[in-house]
Tab-separated table of C-alpha atoms in Angstrom:
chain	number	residue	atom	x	y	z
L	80	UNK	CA	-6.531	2.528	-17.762
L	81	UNK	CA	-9.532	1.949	-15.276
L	82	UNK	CA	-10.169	-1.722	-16.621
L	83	UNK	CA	-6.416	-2.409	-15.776
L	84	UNK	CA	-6.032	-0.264	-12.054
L	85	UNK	CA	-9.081	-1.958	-11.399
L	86	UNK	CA	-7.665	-5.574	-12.320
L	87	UNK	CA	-4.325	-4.807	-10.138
L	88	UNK	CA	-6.088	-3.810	-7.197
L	89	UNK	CA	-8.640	-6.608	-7.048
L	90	UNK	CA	-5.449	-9.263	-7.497
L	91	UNK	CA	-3.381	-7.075	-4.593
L	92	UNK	CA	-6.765	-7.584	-2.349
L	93	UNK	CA	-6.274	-11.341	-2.139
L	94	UNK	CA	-2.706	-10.881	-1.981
L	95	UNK	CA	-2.666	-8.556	1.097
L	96	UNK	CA	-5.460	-10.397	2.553
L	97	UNK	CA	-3.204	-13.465	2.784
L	98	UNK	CA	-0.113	-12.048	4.080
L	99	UNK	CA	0.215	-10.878	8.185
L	100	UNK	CA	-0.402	-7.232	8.263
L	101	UNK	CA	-0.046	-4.407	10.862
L	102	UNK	CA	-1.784	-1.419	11.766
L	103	UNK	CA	1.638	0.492	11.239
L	104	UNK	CA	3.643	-1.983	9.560
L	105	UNK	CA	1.940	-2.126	5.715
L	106	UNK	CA	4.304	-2.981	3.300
L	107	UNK	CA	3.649	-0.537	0.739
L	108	UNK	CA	2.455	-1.326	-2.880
L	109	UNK	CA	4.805	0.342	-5.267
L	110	UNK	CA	4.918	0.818	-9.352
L	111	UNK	CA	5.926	-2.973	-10.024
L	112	UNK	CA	2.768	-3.398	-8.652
L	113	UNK	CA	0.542	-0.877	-10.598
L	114	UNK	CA	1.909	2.099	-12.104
L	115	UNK	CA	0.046	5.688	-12.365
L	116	UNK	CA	0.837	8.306	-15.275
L	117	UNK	CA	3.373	10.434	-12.798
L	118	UNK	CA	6.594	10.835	-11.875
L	119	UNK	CA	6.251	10.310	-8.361
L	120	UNK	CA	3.531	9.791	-6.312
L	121	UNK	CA	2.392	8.233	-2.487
L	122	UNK	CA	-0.335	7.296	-0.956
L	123	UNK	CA	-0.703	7.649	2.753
L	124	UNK	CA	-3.192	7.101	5.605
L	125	UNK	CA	-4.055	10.599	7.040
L	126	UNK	CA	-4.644	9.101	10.373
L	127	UNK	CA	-1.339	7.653	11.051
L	128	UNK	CA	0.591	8.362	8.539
L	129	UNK	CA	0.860	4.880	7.211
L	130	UNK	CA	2.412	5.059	3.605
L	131	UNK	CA	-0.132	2.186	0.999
L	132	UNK	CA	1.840	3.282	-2.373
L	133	UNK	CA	4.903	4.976	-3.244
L	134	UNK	CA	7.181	5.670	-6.508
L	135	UNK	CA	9.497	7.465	-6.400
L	136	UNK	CA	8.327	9.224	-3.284
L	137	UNK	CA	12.322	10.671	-2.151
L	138	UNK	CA	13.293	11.967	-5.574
L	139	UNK	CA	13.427	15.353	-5.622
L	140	UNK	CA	11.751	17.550	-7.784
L	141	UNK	CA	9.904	20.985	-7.901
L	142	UNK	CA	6.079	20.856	-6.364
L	143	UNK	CA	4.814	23.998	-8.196
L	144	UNK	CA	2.112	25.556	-6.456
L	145	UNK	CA	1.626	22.702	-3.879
L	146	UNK	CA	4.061	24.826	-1.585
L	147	UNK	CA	1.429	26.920	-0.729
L	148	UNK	CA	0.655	23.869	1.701
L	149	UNK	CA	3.249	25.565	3.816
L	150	UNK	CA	2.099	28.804	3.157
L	151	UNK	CA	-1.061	28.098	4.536
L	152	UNK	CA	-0.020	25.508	7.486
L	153	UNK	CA	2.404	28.510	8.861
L	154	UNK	CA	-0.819	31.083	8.308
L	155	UNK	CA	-3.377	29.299	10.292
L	156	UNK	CA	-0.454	28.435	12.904
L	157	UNK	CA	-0.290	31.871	13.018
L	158	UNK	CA	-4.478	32.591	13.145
L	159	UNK	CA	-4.244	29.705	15.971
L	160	UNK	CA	-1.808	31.874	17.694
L	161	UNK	CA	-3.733	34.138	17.904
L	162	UNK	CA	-1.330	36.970	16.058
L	163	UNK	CA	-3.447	37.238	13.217
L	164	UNK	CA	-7.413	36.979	12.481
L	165	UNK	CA	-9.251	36.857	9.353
L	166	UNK	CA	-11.061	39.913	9.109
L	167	UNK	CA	-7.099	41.466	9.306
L	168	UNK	CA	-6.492	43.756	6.095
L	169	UNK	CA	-3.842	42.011	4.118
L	170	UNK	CA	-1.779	45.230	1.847
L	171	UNK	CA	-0.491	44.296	-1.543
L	172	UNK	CA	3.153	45.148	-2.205
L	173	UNK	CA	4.524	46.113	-5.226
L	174	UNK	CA	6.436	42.645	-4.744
L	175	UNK	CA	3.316	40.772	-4.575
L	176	UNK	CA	1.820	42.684	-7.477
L	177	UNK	CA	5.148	41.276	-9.517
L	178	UNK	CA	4.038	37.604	-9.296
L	179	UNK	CA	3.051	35.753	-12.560
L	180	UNK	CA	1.428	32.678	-13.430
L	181	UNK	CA	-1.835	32.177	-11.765
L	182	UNK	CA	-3.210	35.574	-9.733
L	183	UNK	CA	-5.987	37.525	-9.149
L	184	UNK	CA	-4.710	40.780	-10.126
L	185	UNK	CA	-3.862	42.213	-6.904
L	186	UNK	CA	-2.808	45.942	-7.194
L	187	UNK	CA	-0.483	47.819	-4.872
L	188	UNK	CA	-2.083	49.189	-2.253
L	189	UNK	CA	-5.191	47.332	-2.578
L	190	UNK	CA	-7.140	45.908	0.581
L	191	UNK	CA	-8.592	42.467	1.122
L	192	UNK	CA	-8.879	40.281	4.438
L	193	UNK	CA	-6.944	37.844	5.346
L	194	UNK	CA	-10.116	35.611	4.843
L	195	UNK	CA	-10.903	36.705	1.228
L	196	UNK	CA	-6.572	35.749	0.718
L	197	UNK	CA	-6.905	32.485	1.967
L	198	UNK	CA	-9.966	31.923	-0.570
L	199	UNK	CA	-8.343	33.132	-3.516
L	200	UNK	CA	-5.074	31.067	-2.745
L	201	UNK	CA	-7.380	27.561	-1.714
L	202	UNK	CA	-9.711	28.271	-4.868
L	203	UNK	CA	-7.662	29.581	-7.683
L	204	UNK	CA	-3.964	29.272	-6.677
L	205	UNK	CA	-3.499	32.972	-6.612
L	206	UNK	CA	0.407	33.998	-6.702
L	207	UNK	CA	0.113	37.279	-5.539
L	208	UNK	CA	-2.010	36.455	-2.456
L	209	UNK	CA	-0.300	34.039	-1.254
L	210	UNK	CA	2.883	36.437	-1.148
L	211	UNK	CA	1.195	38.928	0.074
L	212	UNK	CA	0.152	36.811	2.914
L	213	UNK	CA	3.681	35.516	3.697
L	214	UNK	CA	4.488	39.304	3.995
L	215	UNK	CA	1.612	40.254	6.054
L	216	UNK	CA	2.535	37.053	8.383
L	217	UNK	CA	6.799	37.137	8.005
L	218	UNK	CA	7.532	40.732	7.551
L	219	UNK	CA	8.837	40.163	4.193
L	220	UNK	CA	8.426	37.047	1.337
L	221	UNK	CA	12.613	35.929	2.263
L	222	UNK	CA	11.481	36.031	6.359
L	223	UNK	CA	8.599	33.887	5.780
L	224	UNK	CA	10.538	31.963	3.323
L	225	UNK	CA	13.060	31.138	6.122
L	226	UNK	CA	10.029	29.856	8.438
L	227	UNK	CA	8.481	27.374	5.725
L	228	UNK	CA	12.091	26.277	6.050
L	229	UNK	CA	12.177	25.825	9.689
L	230	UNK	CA	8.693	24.418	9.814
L	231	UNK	CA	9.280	21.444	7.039
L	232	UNK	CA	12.964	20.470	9.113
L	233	UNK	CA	10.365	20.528	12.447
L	234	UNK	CA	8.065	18.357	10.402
L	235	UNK	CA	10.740	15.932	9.279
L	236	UNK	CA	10.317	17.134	5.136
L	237	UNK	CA	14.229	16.136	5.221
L	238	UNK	CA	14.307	16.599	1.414
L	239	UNK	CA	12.478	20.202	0.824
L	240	UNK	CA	13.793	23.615	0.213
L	241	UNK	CA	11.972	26.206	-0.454
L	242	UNK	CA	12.952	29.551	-2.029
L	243	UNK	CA	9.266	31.446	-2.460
L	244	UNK	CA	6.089	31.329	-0.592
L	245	UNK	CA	4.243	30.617	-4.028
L	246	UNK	CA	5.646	27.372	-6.008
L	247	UNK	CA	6.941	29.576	-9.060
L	248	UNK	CA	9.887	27.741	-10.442
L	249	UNK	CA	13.543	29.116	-9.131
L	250	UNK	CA	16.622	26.819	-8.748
L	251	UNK	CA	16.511	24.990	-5.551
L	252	UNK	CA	12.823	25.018	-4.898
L	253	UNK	CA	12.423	21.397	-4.223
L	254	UNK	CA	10.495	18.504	-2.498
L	255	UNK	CA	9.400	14.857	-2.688
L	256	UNK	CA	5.889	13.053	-2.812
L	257	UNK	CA	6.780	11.810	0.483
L	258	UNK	CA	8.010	15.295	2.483
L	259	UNK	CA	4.847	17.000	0.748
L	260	UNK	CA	2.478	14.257	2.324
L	261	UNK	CA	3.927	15.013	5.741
L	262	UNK	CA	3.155	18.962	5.126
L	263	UNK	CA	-1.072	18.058	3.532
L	264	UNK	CA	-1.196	15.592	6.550
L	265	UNK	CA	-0.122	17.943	9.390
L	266	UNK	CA	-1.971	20.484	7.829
L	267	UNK	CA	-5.550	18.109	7.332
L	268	UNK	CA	-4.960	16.651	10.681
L	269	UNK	CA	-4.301	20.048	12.968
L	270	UNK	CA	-6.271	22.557	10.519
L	271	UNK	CA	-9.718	20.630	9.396
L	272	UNK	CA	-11.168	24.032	8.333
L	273	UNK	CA	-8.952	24.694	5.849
L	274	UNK	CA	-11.451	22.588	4.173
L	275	UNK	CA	-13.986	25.232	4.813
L	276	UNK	CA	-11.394	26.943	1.867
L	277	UNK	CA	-10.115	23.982	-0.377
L	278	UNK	CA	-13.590	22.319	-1.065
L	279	UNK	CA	-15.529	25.227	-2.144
L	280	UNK	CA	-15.868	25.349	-6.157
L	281	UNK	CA	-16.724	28.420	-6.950
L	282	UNK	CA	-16.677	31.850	-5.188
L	283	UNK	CA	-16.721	35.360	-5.704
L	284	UNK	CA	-14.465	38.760	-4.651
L	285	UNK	CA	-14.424	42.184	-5.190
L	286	UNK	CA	-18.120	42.626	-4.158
L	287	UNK	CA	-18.282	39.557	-6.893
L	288	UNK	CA	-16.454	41.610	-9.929
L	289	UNK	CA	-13.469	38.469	-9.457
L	290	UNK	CA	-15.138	34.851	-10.086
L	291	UNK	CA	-12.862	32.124	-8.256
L	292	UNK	CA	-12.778	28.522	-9.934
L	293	UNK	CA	-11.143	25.722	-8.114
L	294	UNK	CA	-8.356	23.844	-9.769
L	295	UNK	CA	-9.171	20.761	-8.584
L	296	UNK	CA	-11.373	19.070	-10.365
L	297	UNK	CA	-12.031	15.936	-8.333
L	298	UNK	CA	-14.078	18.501	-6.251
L	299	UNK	CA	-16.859	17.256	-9.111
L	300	UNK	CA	-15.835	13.947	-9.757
L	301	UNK	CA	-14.684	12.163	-6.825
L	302	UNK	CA	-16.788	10.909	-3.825
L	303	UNK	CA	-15.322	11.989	-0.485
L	304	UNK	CA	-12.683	14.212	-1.630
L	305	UNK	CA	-11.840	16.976	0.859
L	306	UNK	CA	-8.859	18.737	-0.933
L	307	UNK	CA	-6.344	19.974	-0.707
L	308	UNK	CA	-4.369	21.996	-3.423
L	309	UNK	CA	-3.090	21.713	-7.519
L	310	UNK	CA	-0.199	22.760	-9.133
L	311	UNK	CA	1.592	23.517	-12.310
L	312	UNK	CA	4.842	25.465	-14.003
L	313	UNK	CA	6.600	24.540	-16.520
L	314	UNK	CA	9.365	22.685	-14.412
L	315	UNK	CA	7.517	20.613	-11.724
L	316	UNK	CA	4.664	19.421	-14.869
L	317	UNK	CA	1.117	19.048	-13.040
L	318	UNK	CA	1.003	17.639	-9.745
L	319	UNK	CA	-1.827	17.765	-6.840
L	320	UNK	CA	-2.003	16.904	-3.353
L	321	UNK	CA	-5.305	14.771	-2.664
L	322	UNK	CA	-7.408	14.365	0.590
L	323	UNK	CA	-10.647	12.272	0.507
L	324	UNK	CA	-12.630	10.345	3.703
L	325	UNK	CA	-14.919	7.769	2.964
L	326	UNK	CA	-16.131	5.657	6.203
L	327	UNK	CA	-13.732	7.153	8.837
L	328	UNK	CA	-10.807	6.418	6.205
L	329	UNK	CA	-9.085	9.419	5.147
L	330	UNK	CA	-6.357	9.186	2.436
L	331	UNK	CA	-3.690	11.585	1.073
L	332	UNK	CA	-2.437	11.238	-2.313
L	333	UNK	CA	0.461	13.182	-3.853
L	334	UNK	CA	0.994	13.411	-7.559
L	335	UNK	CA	3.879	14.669	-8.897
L	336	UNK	CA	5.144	15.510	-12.764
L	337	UNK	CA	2.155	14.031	-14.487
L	338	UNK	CA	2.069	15.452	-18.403
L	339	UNK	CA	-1.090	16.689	-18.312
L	340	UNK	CA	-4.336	17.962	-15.825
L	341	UNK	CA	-6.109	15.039	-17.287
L	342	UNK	CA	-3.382	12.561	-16.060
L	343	UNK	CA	-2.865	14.320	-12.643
L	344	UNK	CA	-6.384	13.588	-11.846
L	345	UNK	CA	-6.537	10.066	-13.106
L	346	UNK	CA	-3.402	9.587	-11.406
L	347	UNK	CA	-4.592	10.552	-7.507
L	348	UNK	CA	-8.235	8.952	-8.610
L	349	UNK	CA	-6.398	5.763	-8.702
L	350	UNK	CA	-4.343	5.966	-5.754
L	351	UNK	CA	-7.473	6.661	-3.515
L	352	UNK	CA	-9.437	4.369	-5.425
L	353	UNK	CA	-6.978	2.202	-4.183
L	354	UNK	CA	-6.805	2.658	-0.841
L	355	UNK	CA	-10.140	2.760	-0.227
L	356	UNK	CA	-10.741	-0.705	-1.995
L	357	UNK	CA	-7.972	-2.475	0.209
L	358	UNK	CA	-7.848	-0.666	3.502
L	359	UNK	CA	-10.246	0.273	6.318
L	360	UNK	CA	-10.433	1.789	9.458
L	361	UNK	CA	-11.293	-0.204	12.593
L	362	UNK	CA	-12.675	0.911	15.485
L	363	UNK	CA	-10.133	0.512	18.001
L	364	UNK	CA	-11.988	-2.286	20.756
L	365	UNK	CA	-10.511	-1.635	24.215
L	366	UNK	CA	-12.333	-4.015	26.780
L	367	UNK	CA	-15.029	-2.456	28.695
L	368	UNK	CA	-13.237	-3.802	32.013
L	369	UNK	CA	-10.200	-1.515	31.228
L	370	UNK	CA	-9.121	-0.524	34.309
L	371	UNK	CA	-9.089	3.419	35.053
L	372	UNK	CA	-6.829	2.979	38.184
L	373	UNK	CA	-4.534	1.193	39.801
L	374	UNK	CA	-3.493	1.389	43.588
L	375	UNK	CA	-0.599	2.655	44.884
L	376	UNK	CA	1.980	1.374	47.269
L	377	UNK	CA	3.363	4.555	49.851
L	378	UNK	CA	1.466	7.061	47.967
L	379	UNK	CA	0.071	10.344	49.029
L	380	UNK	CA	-3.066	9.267	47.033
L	381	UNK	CA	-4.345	5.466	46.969
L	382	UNK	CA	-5.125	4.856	43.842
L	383	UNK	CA	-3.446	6.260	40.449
L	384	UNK	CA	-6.059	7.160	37.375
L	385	UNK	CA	-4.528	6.110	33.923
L	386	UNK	CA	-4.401	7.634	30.626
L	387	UNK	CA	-4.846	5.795	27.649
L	388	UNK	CA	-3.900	6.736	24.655
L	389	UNK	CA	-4.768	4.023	22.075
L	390	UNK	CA	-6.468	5.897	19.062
L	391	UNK	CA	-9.991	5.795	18.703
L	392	UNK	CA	-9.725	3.739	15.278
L	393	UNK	CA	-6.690	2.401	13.614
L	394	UNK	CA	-5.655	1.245	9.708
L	395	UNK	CA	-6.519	-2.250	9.029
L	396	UNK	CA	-7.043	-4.549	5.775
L	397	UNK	CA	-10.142	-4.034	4.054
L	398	UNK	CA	-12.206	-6.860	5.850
L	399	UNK	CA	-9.879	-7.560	8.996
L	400	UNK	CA	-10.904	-4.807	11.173
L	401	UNK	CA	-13.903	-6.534	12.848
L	402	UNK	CA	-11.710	-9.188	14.011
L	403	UNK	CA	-9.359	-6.807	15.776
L	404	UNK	CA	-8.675	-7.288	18.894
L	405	UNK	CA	-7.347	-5.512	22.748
L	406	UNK	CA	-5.134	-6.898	25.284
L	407	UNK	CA	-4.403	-4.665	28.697
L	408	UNK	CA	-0.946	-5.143	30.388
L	409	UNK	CA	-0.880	-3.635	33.380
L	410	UNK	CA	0.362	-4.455	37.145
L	411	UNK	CA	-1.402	-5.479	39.833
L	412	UNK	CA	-0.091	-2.696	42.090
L	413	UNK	CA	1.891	0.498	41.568
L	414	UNK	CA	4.301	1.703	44.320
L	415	UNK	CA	5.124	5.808	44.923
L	416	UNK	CA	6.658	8.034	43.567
L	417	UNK	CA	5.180	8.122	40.494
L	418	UNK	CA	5.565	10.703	37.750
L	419	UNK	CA	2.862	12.000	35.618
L	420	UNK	CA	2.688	10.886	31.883
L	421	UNK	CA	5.125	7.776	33.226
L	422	UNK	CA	4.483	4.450	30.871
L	423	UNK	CA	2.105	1.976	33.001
L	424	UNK	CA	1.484	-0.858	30.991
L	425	UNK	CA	0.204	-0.953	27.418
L	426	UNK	CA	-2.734	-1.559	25.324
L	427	UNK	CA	-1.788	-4.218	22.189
L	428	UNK	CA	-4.420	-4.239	19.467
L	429	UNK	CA	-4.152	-7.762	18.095
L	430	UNK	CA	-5.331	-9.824	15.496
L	431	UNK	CA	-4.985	-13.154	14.575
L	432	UNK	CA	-1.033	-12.849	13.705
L	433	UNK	CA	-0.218	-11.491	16.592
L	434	UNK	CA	0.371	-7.704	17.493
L	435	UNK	CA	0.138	-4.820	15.526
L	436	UNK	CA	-0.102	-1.751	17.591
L	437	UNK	CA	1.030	-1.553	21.391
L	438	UNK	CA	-0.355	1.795	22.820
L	439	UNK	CA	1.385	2.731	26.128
L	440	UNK	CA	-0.990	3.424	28.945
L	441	UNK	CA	0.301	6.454	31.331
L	442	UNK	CA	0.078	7.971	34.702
L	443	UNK	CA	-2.471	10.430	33.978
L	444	UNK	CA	-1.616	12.556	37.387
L	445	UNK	CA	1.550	11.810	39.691
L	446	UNK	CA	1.754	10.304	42.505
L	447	UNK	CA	4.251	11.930	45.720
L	448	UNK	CA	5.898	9.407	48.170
L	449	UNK	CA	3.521	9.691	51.186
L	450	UNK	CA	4.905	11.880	54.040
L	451	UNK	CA	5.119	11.783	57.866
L	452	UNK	CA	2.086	13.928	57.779
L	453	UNK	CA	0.230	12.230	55.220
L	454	UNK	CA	0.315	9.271	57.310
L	455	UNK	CA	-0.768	11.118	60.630
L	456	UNK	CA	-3.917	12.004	58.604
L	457	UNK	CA	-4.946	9.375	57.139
L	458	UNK	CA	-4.612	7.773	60.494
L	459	UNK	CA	-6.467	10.791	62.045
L	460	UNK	CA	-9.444	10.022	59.422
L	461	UNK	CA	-9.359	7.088	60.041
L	462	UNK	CA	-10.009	6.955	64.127
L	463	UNK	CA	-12.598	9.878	63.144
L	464	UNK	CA	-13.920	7.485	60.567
L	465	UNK	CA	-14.559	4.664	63.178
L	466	UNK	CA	-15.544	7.101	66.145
């Protein structure tokens, strides 16, 4: 299996390397190119969000325990809201007691923190803390239900339903590869310490009388990886949800319906294997000469300071992002009134077929029409100026 992944990618290196390719525009490699033991999987750049592999990625199936994604997103939403905080006391319903498959053994009326929650849900895939958690931040398991809901249509996860806070199997629980890469990426990119929960091995509760193991095993095997969460039931077959960084690159790969844990991870090893062998990221070179204003025409203020917002590093080929190059359009002069965030010019990255990212460049402050009395003072400064 490695001998022939490895094979495929090293022939789709001088394939891509030959063809024009954008920062943004990547035409994704797919199972006619190599396959991986799942039944639906992508591969995406955390950064932007540019999909490298897919198969499969819109059919819909059940994601097992990889909807506590959501769970968690909505939770540290919530602790950067301020509404919650982990030393909270989290109670244990009779509900939450009720959950099967993988748990700690909560019992109703017990007391943990949030904190010692999130670790049992990031580290062993508890059930019964993770409801407990959607009822401590909901109200109830069917309120919080309805916000993973109302979070995944805000997110764009067109295809997902969810029915339970937890991933056990119940009939219209459903996702894609694709809508559960949008939820690990906007959770990665807004929430980096929910590594602080997902990369630790092996931990402790109950004054250390409950051992936590983490269920993902690339945590031992694979260089760089940095999450994010496993699951498993009987109808959504063994799936994960895979961060890793190496070099400034991070990559997300989602497995879904492998046969077995063994296949899973040999499944997302390849994807980011992948990835990382074709695909780089660049360090974004805007010209030292960039201009940081521009003057005005009638303003209230001379000059206007820009904004831009061309990423620090973007997605390139494996081996094309020192050649990268950036262009500034902007005009000569500006002329009031000018609103703030207003488009200025732009900032193409280029390389050597052509454009592949144009980054608009914006009025970092506005800029008022200048009035009768602006003009009597700047004259007035200026006389006192030349006194």
């Amino acid at each position: 299996m490695k001998k022939r992944v490895a094979a495929l990618i090293l022939g789709l290196f001088f394939i891509l390397n030959a063809l024009p390719c954008a920062a943004l525009d990547i035409n994704p490699a797919t199972d006619r190119d190599f396959d991986v033991p799942c039944q639906a999987a992508i591969l995406i750049d955390e950064d932007s969000g540019t999909v490298l592999y897919e198969k499969n990625a819109d059919e819909s199936r059940p994601i097992a325990s990889i909807t506590k994604i959501m769970t968690l997103l909505l939770t540290f939403e919530a602790l950067e809201a301020g509404k919650v905080s982990l030393s909270d006391i989290v109670p244990v319903s009779e509900h939450a007691y009720h959950m099967g498959g993988s748990q700690i053994w909560l019992e109703p009326g017990e007391q943990l923190t949030l904190d010692e929650m999130l670790k049992a849900i990031c580290i062993s895939s508890a059930n019964d803390a993770a409801v407990a958690v959607a009822e401590f931040i909901g109200g109830s398991e069917p309120v919080f239900v309805e916000r993973m809901n109302a979070r995944a249509k805000e997110l764009g996860m067109q295809s997902t339903t969810f029915r339970n806070a937890c991933g056990l199997d119940e009939d219209g629980h459903l996702s894609t590869a694709r809508d559960v890469a949008i939820m690990s990426r906007e959770m990665l990119l807004n929430h980096p310490e929910i590594e602080n929960y997902c990369t630790v091995w092996m931990d402790t509760l109950r004054g250390g009388a409950t051992q936590l193991v983490n269920t993902n095993k690339l945590l031992k095997s694979y260089n760089g990886i940095t999450g994010l969460k496993t699951g498993t039931t009987g109808k959504a077959g063994v799936c994960i949800s895979a961060s890793a960084s190496r070099d400034d690159l991070r990559l997300i790969a989602v497995v879904l319906g492998s046969s077995s844990g063994k296949e899973r991870f040999a499944a997302a090893t390849s994807l980011l294997d992948y990835g990382f062998a074709m695909f780089e990221s660049a360090l974004v070179p805007i010209p030292a000469d960039a201009p940081k204003t521009l003057p005005v025409q009638k303003g209230e203020e001379p000059t206007l300071e820009l904004c831009y917002t061309a990423p620090e590093r973007c997605l390139a080929v494996k081996g094309q992002g020192s050649a990268l190059q950036a262009e500034v359009e902007l005009p000569q002069t500006l002329e009031a009134p000018i609103r703030e965030g207003s488009v200025i010019g732009s900032l193409n990255i280029k390389n050597s077929q052509g454009i592949l990212q144009s980054c608009p460049i914006i009025a970092a402050k506005p800029v008022d029409v200048r009035s009768f009395s602006g003009c009597f003072r700047r004259v007035v400064n200026a006389l006192w100026l030349t006194a």
